[in-house]
mmCIF file of C-alpha atoms in Angstrom:
data_model
loop_
_atom_site.group_PDB
_atom_site.id
_atom_site.type_symbol
_atom_site.label_atom_id
_atom_site.label_comp_id
_atom_site.label_asym_id
_atom_site.label_seq_id
_atom_site.Cartn_x
_atom_site.Cartn_y
_atom_site.Cartn_z
ATOM 1 C CA UNK M 1 -0.949 15.709 11.685
ATOM 2 C CA UNK M 2 -2.093 17.606 14.753
ATOM 3 C CA UNK M 3 0.053 20.136 16.587
ATOM 4 C CA UNK M 4 0.447 17.661 19.456
ATOM 5 C CA UNK M 5 1.524 14.950 16.995
ATOM 6 C CA UNK M 6 4.115 17.281 15.437
ATOM 7 C CA UNK M 7 5.451 18.155 18.894
ATOM 8 C CA UNK M 8 5.735 14.480 19.827
ATOM 9 C CA UNK M 9 7.496 13.667 16.526
ATOM 10 C CA UNK M 10 9.913 16.576 17.011
ATOM 11 C CA UNK M 11 10.608 15.452 20.586
ATOM 12 C CA UNK M 12 11.317 11.882 19.470
ATOM 13 C CA UNK M 13 13.689 13.123 16.752
ATOM 14 C CA UNK M 14 15.471 15.334 19.295
ATOM 15 C CA UNK M 15 15.735 12.465 21.781
ATOM 16 C CA UNK M 16 17.107 10.184 19.046
ATOM 17 C CA UNK M 17 19.636 12.899 18.136
ATOM 18 C CA UNK M 18 20.737 13.193 21.757
ATOM 19 C CA UNK M 19 21.206 9.435 21.987
ATOM 20 C CA UNK M 20 23.083 9.165 18.664
ATOM 21 C CA UNK M 21 25.441 12.061 19.484
ATOM 22 C CA UNK M 22 26.090 10.692 22.979
ATOM 23 C CA UNK M 23 26.917 7.273 21.507
ATOM 24 C CA UNK M 24 29.214 8.868 18.899
ATOM 25 C CA UNK M 25 30.997 10.744 21.705
ATOM 26 C CA UNK M 26 31.415 7.507 23.677
ATOM 27 C CA UNK M 27 32.735 5.629 20.650
ATOM 28 C CA UNK M 28 35.300 8.325 19.905
ATOM 29 C CA UNK M 29 36.412 8.504 23.543
ATOM 30 C CA UNK M 30 36.688 4.712 23.779
ATOM 31 C CA UNK M 31 38.837 4.639 20.632
ATOM 32 C CA UNK M 32 41.008 7.423 22.066
ATOM 33 C CA UNK M 33 41.242 5.628 25.438
ATOM 34 C CA UNK M 34 42.482 2.458 23.742
ATOM 35 C CA UNK M 35 44.847 3.946 21.167
ATOM 36 C CA UNK M 36 46.201 7.345 22.257
ATOM 37 C CA UNK M 37 47.400 7.342 25.899
ATOM 38 C CA UNK M 38 51.052 6.512 25.218
ATOM 39 C CA UNK M 39 51.470 8.106 21.802
ATOM 40 C CA UNK M 40 52.042 11.770 22.645
ATOM 41 C CA UNK M 41 50.565 14.221 20.150
ATOM 42 C CA UNK M 42 49.654 13.017 16.686
ATOM 43 C CA UNK M 43 49.464 15.832 14.147
ATOM 44 C CA UNK M 44 46.305 15.528 12.077
ATOM 45 C CA UNK M 45 46.633 18.872 10.304
ATOM 46 C CA UNK M 46 50.301 19.900 10.630
ATOM 47 C CA UNK M 47 50.761 23.066 12.648
ATOM 48 C CA UNK M 48 47.013 23.370 13.214
ATOM 49 C CA UNK M 49 45.300 20.383 14.879
ATOM 50 C CA UNK M 50 46.424 17.261 16.673
ATOM 51 C CA UNK M 51 45.223 14.394 18.832
ATOM 52 C CA UNK M 52 46.581 14.024 22.329
ATOM 53 C CA UNK M 53 45.209 12.001 25.245
ATOM 54 C CA UNK M 54 44.275 13.866 28.440
ATOM 55 C CA UNK M 55 42.266 12.958 31.527
ATOM 56 C CA UNK M 56 40.266 15.923 32.811
ATOM 57 C CA UNK M 57 38.757 15.603 36.286
ATOM 58 C CA UNK M 58 37.351 19.121 36.088
ATOM 59 C CA UNK M 59 35.154 21.119 33.760
ATOM 60 C CA UNK M 60 36.177 23.408 30.909
ATOM 61 C CA UNK M 61 39.859 24.392 31.068
ATOM 62 C CA UNK M 62 40.220 21.879 33.956
ATOM 63 C CA UNK M 63 38.392 24.239 36.314
ATOM 64 C CA UNK M 64 37.143 22.612 39.540
ATOM 65 C CA UNK M 65 39.388 19.585 38.982
ATOM 66 C CA UNK M 66 39.051 18.509 42.605
ATOM 67 C CA UNK M 67 35.233 18.679 42.520
ATOM 68 C CA UNK M 68 34.205 15.794 40.255
ATOM 69 C CA UNK M 69 31.208 14.888 42.446
ATOM 70 C CA UNK M 70 29.918 18.464 42.518
ATOM 71 C CA UNK M 71 30.404 18.740 38.748
ATOM 72 C CA UNK M 72 28.487 15.499 38.248
ATOM 73 C CA UNK M 73 25.558 16.787 40.304
ATOM 74 C CA UNK M 74 25.529 20.177 38.535
ATOM 75 C CA UNK M 75 25.778 18.507 35.113
ATOM 76 C CA UNK M 76 22.937 16.130 35.991
ATOM 77 C CA UNK M 77 20.719 19.029 37.070
ATOM 78 C CA UNK M 78 21.561 20.975 33.892
ATOM 79 C CA UNK M 79 20.781 17.962 31.688
ATOM 80 C CA UNK M 80 17.407 17.560 33.419
ATOM 81 C CA UNK M 81 16.712 21.298 33.057
ATOM 82 C CA UNK M 82 17.582 21.096 29.362
ATOM 83 C CA UNK M 83 15.227 18.154 28.895
ATOM 84 C CA UNK M 84 12.471 20.016 30.744
ATOM 85 C CA UNK M 85 12.901 23.063 28.507
ATOM 86 C CA UNK M 86 13.081 20.894 25.416
ATOM 87 C CA UNK M 87 9.942 18.877 26.116
ATOM 88 C CA UNK M 88 7.806 21.154 28.308
ATOM 89 C CA UNK M 89 8.137 24.562 26.639
ATOM 90 C CA UNK M 90 5.821 24.636 23.636
ATOM 91 C CA UNK M 91 6.629 27.800 21.685
ATOM 92 C CA UNK M 92 10.367 28.205 21.525
ATOM 93 C CA UNK M 93 12.575 29.420 18.703
ATOM 94 C CA UNK M 94 13.914 26.846 16.242
ATOM 95 C CA UNK M 95 17.472 27.581 17.411
ATOM 96 C CA UNK M 96 16.522 26.139 20.821
ATOM 97 C CA UNK M 97 15.069 23.007 19.225
ATOM 98 C CA UNK M 98 18.422 22.492 17.486
ATOM 99 C CA UNK M 99 20.925 23.653 20.122
ATOM 100 C CA UNK M 100 19.417 22.327 23.347
ATOM 101 C CA UNK M 101 19.654 18.669 22.199
ATOM 102 C CA UNK M 102 23.295 19.281 21.195
ATOM 103 C CA UNK M 103 24.071 20.788 24.608
ATOM 104 C CA UNK M 104 22.330 17.888 26.365
ATOM 105 C CA UNK M 105 24.216 15.315 24.248
ATOM 106 C CA UNK M 106 27.550 16.983 25.018
ATOM 107 C CA UNK M 107 26.743 17.188 28.711
ATOM 108 C CA UNK M 108 25.610 13.559 28.751
ATOM 109 C CA UNK M 109 28.787 12.406 26.987
ATOM 110 C CA UNK M 110 31.034 14.124 29.508
ATOM 111 C CA UNK M 111 28.780 13.059 32.390
ATOM 112 C CA UNK M 112 29.051 9.405 31.374
ATOM 113 C CA UNK M 113 32.843 9.754 31.426
ATOM 114 C CA UNK M 114 32.789 11.259 34.920
ATOM 115 C CA UNK M 115 30.473 8.554 36.223
ATOM 116 C CA UNK M 116 32.217 5.581 34.597
ATOM 117 C CA UNK M 117 35.866 6.652 34.672
ATOM 118 C CA UNK M 118 36.075 9.457 37.223
ATOM 119 C CA UNK M 119 37.412 11.825 34.553
ATOM 120 C CA UNK M 120 36.551 13.136 31.088
ATOM 121 C CA UNK M 121 38.697 12.048 28.149
ATOM 122 C CA UNK M 122 39.935 15.004 26.115
ATOM 123 C CA UNK M 123 41.859 14.543 22.868
ATOM 124 C CA UNK M 124 41.554 17.470 20.433
ATOM 125 C CA UNK M 125 44.615 19.696 20.631
ATOM 126 C CA UNK M 126 45.139 22.968 18.801
ATOM 127 C CA UNK M 127 48.718 23.318 17.617
ATOM 128 C CA UNK M 128 48.630 26.916 16.393
ATOM 129 C CA UNK M 129 47.754 28.331 19.828
ATOM 130 C CA UNK M 130 48.263 27.185 23.403
ATOM 131 C CA UNK M 131 44.714 26.116 24.244
ATOM 132 C CA UNK M 132 43.404 23.390 26.570
ATOM 133 C CA UNK M 133 42.745 19.980 25.048
ATOM 134 C CA UNK M 134 39.027 19.331 24.481
ATOM 135 C CA UNK M 135 36.660 16.748 22.965
ATOM 136 C CA UNK M 136 33.645 16.261 20.684
ATOM 137 C CA UNK M 137 31.172 16.754 23.552
ATOM 138 C CA UNK M 138 32.843 20.063 24.413
ATOM 139 C CA UNK M 139 32.430 21.139 20.774
ATOM 140 C CA UNK M 140 28.708 20.325 20.875
ATOM 141 C CA UNK M 141 28.244 22.338 24.057
ATOM 142 C CA UNK M 142 30.412 25.312 23.080
ATOM 143 C CA UNK M 143 29.173 25.751 19.508
ATOM 144 C CA UNK M 144 25.538 25.422 20.587
ATOM 145 C CA UNK M 145 25.932 27.883 23.454
ATOM 146 C CA UNK M 146 27.599 30.380 21.110
ATOM 147 C CA UNK M 147 24.745 29.962 18.606
ATOM 148 C CA UNK M 148 22.142 30.577 21.334
ATOM 149 C CA UNK M 149 24.014 33.633 22.626
ATOM 150 C CA UNK M 150 24.288 35.080 19.105
ATOM 151 C CA UNK M 151 20.565 34.451 18.618
ATOM 152 C CA UNK M 152 19.726 36.127 21.936
ATOM 153 C CA UNK M 153 21.821 39.185 21.026
ATOM 154 C CA UNK M 154 20.126 39.317 17.616
ATOM 155 C CA UNK M 155 16.711 38.973 19.293
ATOM 156 C CA UNK M 156 17.455 41.801 21.744
ATOM 157 C CA UNK M 157 18.628 44.077 18.925
ATOM 158 C CA UNK M 158 15.601 43.163 16.795
ATOM 159 C CA UNK M 159 13.189 43.844 19.684
ATOM 160 C CA UNK M 160 14.947 47.103 20.482
ATOM 161 C CA UNK M 161 14.755 48.229 16.849
ATOM 162 C CA UNK M 162 11.106 47.234 16.683
ATOM 163 C CA UNK M 163 10.268 49.194 19.852
ATOM 164 C CA UNK M 164 12.138 52.222 18.521
ATOM 165 C CA UNK M 165 10.269 51.986 15.212
ATOM 166 C CA UNK M 166 6.934 51.526 16.994
ATOM 167 C CA UNK M 167 7.725 54.530 19.232
ATOM 168 C CA UNK M 168 8.448 56.697 16.205
ATOM 169 C CA UNK M 169 5.163 55.656 14.573
ATOM 170 C CA UNK M 170 3.210 56.622 17.699
ATOM 171 C CA UNK M 171 4.716 60.127 17.895
#
């Protein structure tokens, strides 16, 4: 298979992953929407994790809750930027090929909620600490962003060490 063929195959797999994860997010949120609103908090892992219905008109931690339209526009632009990076940039680290589709899927899941309901459905509640309620899409975005940040820090340290070693060799 040619390099172009491999790139196209990888892009199709990534696009399929985005679609599957977005559908999974929608299915979970629809199930939560139908079955959790009037039930309070259901403990899944006692003292650790529960399910609780919440409508979030904002972003993470309910920030910008009165700016749903602005958030929708920003999210749409970020999804398009992610797709552009994913499909237009040829030589990127593997971590990007894995994490960018996860970030896009999470953003798309929450975006679909904003566009169809006017709010994002959150349902995962930590019971061991007072933390905002979140959802599967948020997990995709947060975990992927953390992985990319850790990679970038590693990359900076590796480059710095390499430059230092190269500098010592040249002396």
